[in-house]
PDB file of C-alpha atoms in Angstrom:
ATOM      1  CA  UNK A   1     113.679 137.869  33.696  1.00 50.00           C
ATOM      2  CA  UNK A   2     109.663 137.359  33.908  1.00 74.00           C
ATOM      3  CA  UNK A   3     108.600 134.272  36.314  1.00 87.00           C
ATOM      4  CA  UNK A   4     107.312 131.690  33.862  1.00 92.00           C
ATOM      5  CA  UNK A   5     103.962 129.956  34.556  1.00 95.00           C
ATOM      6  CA  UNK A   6     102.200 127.044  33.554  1.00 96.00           C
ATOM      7  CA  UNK A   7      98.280 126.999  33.653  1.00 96.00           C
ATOM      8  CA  UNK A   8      97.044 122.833  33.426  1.00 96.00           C
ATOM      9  CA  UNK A   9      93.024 123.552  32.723  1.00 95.00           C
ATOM     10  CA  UNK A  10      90.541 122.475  30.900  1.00 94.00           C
ATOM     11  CA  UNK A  11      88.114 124.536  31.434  1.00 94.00           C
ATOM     12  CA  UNK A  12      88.291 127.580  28.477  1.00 94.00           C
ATOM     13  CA  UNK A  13      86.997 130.250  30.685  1.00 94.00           C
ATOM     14  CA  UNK A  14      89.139 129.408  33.589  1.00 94.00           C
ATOM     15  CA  UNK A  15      91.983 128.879  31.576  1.00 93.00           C
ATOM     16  CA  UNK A  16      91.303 132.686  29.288  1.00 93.00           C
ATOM     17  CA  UNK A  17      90.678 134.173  32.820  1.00 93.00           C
ATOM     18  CA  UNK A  18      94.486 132.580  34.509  1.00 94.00           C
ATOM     19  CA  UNK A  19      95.653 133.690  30.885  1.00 92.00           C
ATOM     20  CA  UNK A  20      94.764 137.060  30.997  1.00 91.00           C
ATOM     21  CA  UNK A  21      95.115 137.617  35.003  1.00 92.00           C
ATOM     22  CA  UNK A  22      98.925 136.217  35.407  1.00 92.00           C
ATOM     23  CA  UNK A  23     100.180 137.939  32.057  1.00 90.00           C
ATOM     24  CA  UNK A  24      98.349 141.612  33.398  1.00 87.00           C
ATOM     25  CA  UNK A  25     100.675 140.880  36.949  1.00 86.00           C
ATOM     26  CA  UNK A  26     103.670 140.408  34.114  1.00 84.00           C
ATOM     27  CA  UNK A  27     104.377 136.638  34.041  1.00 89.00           C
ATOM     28  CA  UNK A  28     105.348 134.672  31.424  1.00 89.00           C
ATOM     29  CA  UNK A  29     102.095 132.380  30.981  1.00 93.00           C
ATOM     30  CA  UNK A  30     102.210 129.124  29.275  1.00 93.00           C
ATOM     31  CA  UNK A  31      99.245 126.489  29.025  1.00 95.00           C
ATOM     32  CA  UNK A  32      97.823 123.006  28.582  1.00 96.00           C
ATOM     33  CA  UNK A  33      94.426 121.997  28.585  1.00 96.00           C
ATOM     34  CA  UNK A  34      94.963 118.304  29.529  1.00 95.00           C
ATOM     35  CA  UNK A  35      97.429 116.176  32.072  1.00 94.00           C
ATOM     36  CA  UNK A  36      99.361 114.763  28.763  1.00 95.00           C
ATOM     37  CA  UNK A  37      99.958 118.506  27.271  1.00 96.00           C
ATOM     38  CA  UNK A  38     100.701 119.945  30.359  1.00 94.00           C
ATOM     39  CA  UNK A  39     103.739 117.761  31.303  1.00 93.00           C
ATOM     40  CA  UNK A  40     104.773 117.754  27.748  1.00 93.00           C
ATOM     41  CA  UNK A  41     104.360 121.753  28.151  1.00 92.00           C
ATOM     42  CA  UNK A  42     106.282 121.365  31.559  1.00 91.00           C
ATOM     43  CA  UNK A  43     109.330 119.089  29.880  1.00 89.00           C
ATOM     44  CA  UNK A  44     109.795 121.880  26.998  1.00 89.00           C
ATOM     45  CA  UNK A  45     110.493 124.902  29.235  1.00 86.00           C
ATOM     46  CA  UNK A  46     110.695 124.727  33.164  1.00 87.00           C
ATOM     47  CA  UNK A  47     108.363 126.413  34.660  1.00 90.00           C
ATOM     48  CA  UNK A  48     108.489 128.858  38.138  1.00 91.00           C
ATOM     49  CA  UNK A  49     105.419 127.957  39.096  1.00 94.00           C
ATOM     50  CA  UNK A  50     102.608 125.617  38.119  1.00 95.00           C
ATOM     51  CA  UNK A  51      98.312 126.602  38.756  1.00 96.00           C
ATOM     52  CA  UNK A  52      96.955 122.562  38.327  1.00 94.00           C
ATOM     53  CA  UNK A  53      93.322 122.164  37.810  1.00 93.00           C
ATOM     54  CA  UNK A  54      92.776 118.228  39.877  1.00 90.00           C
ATOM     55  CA  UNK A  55      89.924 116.999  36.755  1.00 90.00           C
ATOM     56  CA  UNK A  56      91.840 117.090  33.271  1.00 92.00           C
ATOM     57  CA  UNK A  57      91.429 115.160  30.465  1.00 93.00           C
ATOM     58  CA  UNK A  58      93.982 112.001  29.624  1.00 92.00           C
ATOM     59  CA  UNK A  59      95.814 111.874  33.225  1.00 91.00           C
ATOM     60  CA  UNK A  60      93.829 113.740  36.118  1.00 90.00           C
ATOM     61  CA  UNK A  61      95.801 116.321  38.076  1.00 89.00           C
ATOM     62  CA  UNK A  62      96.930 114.313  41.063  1.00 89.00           C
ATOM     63  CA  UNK A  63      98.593 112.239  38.591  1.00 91.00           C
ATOM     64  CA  UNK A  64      99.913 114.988  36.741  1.00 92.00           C
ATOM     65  CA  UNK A  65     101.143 116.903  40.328  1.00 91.00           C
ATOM     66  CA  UNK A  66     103.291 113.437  41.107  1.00 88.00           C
ATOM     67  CA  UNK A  67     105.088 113.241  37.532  1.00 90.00           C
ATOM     68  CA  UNK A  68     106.041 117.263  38.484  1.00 88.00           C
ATOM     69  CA  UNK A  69     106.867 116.466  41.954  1.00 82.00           C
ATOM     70  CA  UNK A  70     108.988 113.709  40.847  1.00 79.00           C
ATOM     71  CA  UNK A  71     111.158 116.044  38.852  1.00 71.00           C
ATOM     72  CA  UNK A  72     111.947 118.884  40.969  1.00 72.00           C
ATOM     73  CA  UNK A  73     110.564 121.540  43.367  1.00 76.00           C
ATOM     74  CA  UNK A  74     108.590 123.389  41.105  1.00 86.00           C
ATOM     75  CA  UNK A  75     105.445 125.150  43.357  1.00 90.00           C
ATOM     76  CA  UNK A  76     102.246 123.956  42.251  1.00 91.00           C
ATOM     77  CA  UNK A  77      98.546 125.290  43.235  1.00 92.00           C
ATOM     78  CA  UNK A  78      96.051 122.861  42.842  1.00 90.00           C
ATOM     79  CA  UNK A  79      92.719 123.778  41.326  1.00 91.00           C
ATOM     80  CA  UNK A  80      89.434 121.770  42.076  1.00 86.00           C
ATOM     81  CA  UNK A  81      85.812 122.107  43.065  1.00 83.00           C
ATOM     82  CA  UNK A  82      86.484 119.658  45.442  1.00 76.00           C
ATOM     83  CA  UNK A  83      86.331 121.193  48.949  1.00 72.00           C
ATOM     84  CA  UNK A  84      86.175 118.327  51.614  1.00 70.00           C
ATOM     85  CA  UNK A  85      88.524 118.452  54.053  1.00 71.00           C
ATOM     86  CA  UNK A  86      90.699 114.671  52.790  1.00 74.00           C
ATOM     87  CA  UNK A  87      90.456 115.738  48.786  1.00 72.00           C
ATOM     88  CA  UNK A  88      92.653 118.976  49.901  1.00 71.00           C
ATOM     89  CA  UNK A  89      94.871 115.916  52.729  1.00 74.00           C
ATOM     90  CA  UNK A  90      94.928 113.966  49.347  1.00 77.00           C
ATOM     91  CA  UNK A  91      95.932 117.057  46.911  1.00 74.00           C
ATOM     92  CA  UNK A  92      98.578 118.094  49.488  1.00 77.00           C
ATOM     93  CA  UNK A  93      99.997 114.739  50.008  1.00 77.00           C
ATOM     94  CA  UNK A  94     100.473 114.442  45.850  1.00 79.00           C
ATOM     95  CA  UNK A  95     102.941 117.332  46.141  1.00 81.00           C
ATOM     96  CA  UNK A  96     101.070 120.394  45.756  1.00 85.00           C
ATOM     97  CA  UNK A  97     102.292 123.534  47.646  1.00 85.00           C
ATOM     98  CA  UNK A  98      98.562 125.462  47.835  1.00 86.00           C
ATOM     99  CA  UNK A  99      94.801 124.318  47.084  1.00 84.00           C
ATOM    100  CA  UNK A 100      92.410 126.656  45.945  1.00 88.00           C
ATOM    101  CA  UNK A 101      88.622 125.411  45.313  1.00 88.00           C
ATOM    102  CA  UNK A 102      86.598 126.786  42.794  1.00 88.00           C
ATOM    103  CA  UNK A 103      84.983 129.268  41.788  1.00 88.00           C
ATOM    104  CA  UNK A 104      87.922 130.906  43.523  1.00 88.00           C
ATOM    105  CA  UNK A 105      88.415 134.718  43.771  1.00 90.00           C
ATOM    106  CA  UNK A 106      91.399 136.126  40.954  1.00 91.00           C
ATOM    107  CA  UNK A 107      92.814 138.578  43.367  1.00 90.00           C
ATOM    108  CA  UNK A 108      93.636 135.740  46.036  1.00 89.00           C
ATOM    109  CA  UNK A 109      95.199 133.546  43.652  1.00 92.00           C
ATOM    110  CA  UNK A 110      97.603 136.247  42.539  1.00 91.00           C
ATOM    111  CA  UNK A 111      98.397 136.704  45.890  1.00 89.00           C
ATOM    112  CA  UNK A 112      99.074 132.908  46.577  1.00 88.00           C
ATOM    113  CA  UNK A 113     100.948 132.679  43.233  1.00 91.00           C
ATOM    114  CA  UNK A 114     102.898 136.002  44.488  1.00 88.00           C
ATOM    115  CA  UNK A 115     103.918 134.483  48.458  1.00 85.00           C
ATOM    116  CA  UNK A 116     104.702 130.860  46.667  1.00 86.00           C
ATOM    117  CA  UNK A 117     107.222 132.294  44.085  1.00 86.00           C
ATOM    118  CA  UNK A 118     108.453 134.851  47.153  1.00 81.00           C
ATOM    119  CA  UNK A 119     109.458 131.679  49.198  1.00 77.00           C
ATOM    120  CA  UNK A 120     110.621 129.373  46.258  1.00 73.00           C
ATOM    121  CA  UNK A 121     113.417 132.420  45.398  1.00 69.00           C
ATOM    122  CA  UNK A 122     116.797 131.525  46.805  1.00 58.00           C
ATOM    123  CA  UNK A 123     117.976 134.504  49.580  1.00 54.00           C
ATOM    124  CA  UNK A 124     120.069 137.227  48.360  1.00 58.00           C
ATOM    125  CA  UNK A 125     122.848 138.602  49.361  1.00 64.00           C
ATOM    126  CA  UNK A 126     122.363 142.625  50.343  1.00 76.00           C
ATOM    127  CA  UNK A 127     122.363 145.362  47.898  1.00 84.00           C
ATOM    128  CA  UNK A 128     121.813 148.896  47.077  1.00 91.00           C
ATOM    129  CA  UNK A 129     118.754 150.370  45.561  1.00 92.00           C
ATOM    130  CA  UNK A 130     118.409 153.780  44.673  1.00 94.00           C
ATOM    131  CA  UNK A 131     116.451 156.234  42.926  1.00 95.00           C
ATOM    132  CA  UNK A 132     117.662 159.689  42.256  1.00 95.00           C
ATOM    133  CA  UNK A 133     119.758 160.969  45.303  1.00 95.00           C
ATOM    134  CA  UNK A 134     117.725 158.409  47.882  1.00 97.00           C
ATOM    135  CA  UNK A 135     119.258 155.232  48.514  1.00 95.00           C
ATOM    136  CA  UNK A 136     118.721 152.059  50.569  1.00 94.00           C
ATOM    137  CA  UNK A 137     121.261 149.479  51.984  1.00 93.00           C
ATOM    138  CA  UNK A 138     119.190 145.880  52.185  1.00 87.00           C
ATOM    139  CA  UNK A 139     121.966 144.820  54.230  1.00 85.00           C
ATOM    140  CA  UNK A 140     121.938 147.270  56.685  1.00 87.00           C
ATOM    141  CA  UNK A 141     118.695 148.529  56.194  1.00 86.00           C
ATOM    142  CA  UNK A 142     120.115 151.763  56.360  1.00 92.00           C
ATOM    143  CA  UNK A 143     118.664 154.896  54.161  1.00 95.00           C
ATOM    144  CA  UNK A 144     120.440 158.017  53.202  1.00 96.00           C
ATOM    145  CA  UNK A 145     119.218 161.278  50.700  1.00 96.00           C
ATOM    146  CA  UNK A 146     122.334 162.411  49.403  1.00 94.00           C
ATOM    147  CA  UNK A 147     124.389 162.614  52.764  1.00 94.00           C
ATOM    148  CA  UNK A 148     121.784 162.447  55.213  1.00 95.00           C
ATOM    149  CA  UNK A 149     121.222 159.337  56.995  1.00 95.00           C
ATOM    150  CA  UNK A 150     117.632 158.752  57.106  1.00 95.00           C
ATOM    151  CA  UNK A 151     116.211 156.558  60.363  1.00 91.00           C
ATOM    152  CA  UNK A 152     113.229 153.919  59.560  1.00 89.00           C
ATOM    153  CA  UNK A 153     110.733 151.846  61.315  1.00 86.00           C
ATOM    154  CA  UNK A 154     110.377 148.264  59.703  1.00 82.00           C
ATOM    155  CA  UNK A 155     107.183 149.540  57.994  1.00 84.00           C
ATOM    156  CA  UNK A 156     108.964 152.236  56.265  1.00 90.00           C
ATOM    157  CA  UNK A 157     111.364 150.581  55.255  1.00 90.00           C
ATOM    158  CA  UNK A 158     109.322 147.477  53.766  1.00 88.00           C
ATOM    159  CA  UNK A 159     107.354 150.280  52.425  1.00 93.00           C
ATOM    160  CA  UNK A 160     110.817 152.473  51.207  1.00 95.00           C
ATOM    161  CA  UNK A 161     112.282 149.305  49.594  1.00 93.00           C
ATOM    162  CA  UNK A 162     108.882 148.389  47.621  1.00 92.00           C
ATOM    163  CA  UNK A 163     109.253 152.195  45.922  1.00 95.00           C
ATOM    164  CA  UNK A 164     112.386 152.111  45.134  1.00 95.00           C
ATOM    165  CA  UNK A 165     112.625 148.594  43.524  1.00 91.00           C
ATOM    166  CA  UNK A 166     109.477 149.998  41.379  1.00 92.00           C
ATOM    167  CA  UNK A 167     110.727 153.863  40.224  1.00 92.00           C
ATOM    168  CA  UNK A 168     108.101 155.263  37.583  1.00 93.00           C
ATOM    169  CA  UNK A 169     105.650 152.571  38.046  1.00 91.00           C
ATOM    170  CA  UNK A 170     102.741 153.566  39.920  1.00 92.00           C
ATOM    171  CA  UNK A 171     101.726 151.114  42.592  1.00 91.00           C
ATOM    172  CA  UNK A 172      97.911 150.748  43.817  1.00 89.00           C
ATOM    173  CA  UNK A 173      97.118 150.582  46.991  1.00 86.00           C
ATOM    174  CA  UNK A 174      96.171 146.874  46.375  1.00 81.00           C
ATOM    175  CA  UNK A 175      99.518 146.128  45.529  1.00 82.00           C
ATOM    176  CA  UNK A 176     101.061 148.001  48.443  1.00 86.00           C
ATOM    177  CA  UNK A 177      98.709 146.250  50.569  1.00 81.00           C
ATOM    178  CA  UNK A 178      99.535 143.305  49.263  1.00 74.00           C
ATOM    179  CA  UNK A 179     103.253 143.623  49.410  1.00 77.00           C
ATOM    180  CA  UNK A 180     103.857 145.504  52.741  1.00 79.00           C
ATOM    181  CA  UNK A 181     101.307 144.450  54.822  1.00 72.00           C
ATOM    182  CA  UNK A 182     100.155 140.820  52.729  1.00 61.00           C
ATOM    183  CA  UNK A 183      96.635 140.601  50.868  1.00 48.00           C
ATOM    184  CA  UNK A 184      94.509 139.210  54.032  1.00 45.00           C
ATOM    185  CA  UNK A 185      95.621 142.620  55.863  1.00 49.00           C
ATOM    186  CA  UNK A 186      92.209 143.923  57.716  1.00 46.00           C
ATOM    187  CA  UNK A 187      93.730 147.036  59.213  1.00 48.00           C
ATOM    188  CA  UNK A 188      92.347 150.687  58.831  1.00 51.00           C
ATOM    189  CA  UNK A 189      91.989 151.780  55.671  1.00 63.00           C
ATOM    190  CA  UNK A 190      94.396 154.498  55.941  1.00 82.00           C
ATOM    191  CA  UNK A 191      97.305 152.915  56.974  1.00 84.00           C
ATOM    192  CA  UNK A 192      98.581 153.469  53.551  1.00 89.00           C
ATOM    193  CA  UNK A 193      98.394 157.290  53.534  1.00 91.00           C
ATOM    194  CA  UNK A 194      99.439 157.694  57.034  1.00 90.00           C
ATOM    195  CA  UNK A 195     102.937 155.600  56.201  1.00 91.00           C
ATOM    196  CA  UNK A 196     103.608 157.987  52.933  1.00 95.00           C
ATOM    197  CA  UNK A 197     103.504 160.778  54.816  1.00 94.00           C
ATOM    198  CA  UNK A 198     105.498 159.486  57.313  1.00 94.00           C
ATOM    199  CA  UNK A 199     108.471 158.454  54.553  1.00 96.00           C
ATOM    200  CA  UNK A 200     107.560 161.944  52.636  1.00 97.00           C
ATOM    201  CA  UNK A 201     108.643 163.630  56.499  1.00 96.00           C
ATOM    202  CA  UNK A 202     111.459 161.713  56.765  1.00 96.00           C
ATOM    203  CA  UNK A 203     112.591 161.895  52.718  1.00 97.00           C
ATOM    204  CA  UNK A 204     112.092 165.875  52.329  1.00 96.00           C
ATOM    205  CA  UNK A 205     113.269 166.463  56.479  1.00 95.00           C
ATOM    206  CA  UNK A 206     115.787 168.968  55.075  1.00 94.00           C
ATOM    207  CA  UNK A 207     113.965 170.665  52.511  1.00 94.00           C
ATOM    208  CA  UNK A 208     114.484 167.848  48.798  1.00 95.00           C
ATOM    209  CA  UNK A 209     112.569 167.631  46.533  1.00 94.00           C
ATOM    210  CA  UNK A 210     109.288 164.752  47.067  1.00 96.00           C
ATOM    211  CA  UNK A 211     110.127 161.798  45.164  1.00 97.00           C
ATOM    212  CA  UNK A 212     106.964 159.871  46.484  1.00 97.00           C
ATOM    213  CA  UNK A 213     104.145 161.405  44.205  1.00 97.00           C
ATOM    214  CA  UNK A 214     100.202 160.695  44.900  1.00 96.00           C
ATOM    215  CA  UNK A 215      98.130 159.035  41.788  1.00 94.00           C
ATOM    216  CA  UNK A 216      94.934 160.260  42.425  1.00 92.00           C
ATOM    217  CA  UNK A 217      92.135 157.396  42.541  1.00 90.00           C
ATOM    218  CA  UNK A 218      95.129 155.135  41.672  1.00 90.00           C
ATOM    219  CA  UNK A 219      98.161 154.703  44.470  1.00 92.00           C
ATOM    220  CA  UNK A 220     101.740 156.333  44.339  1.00 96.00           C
ATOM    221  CA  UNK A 221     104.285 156.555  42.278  1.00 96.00           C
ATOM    222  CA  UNK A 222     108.038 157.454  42.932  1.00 96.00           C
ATOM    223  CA  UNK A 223     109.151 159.481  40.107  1.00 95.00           C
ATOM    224  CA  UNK A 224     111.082 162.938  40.065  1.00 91.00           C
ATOM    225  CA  UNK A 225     109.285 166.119  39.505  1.00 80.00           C
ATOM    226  CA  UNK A 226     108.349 166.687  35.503  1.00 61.00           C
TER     227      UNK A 226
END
């Protein structure tokens, strides 16, 4: 099932910009343009996450972030062109999980929204993934192609795991960056390339067929051969 989100902003080209950025990354997207609506929004369908602008209409948002707060552990980020160092102290100490001023940058609130709903998810208990004759053991973090035990760094399998929870979908590097190595990552610029050819060694070590395609201009995709 698709995280659901609740945008709380007034502002219409903010709010059409959250919108249209959260339901592209697949969420659910839900929202209010005042403190009133948005906890009337939040009391008709729970929400995984809330994005909180702090100025709204009827009932500002630090108001609005207490009333959440107050009934349950939903993750909020705060919104506000307010960037001194006690109006983020005060945000925080209403009960928001993350504070982002404005005019803030799309890509890193994805991200944010992304490591928030990672750490609000309740741990798992191991499983198997697999895609065509290659399969992973979370538990073990143990890989195999058909037989063949197949020996990982952490990378690889971070990396491994990411493809094979995602078969068919091609994955920018953007998204790989941001999933394997987290969106502030400042390494070389290759890193990506050089780790796919590593797991396309280690996959295709005794002669399978590559699963791990190249999208040019795009990413990678894991997908069997057409």
């Amino acid at each position: 099932m698709r995280e659901h989100i609740l945008v709380i902003e007034d502002d219409p080209s903010i709010l059409q910009l959250l919108r249209r950025g959260l339901a592209y990354e697949g969420y659910s997207v839900d929202t209010a343009a005042s403190g009133p609506e948005g906890l009337l929004k939040a009391r008709e369908r729970a929400a995984d996450l809330v994005v909180l602008d702090w100025m709204l209409p009827g009932l500002d948002g630090l108001e609005v972030c207490r009333r959440l707060r107050s009934g349950g552990a939903v993750p909020i980020i705060m919104l506000t062109a307010k960037d001194a160092v006690a109006d983020r102290v005060e945000g925080l100490d209403a009960g928001a999980d993350d504070y982002l001023v404005k005019p803030f940058d799309l890509e890193e609130l994805l991200a944010r929204v992304r490591a928030l709903l990672r750490r609000a998810k309740p741990e798992e208990g191991p499983e198997l993934v697999s895609f065509s004759d290659l399969r992973l053991d979370t538990g073990t973090h143990q890989a195999f192609r058909g037989s063949r035990e197949i020996g990982l760094t952490a990378k690889e399998y971070e990396l491994l795991e990411l493809f094979l929870r995602h078969p068919r979908q091609v994955l920018t590097r953007d998204q790989i960056y941001d999933r394997v190595w987290g969106y502030d990552f400042g390494g070389e610029s290759n890193i990506i390339e050089v780790y796919v050819r590593y797991l396309r060694q280690k996959t295709e070590a005794a002669g399978e067929l590559r699963l791990i395609h190249t999208v040019r201009g795009v990413g990678y995709v894991m997908r069997e051969e057409s």
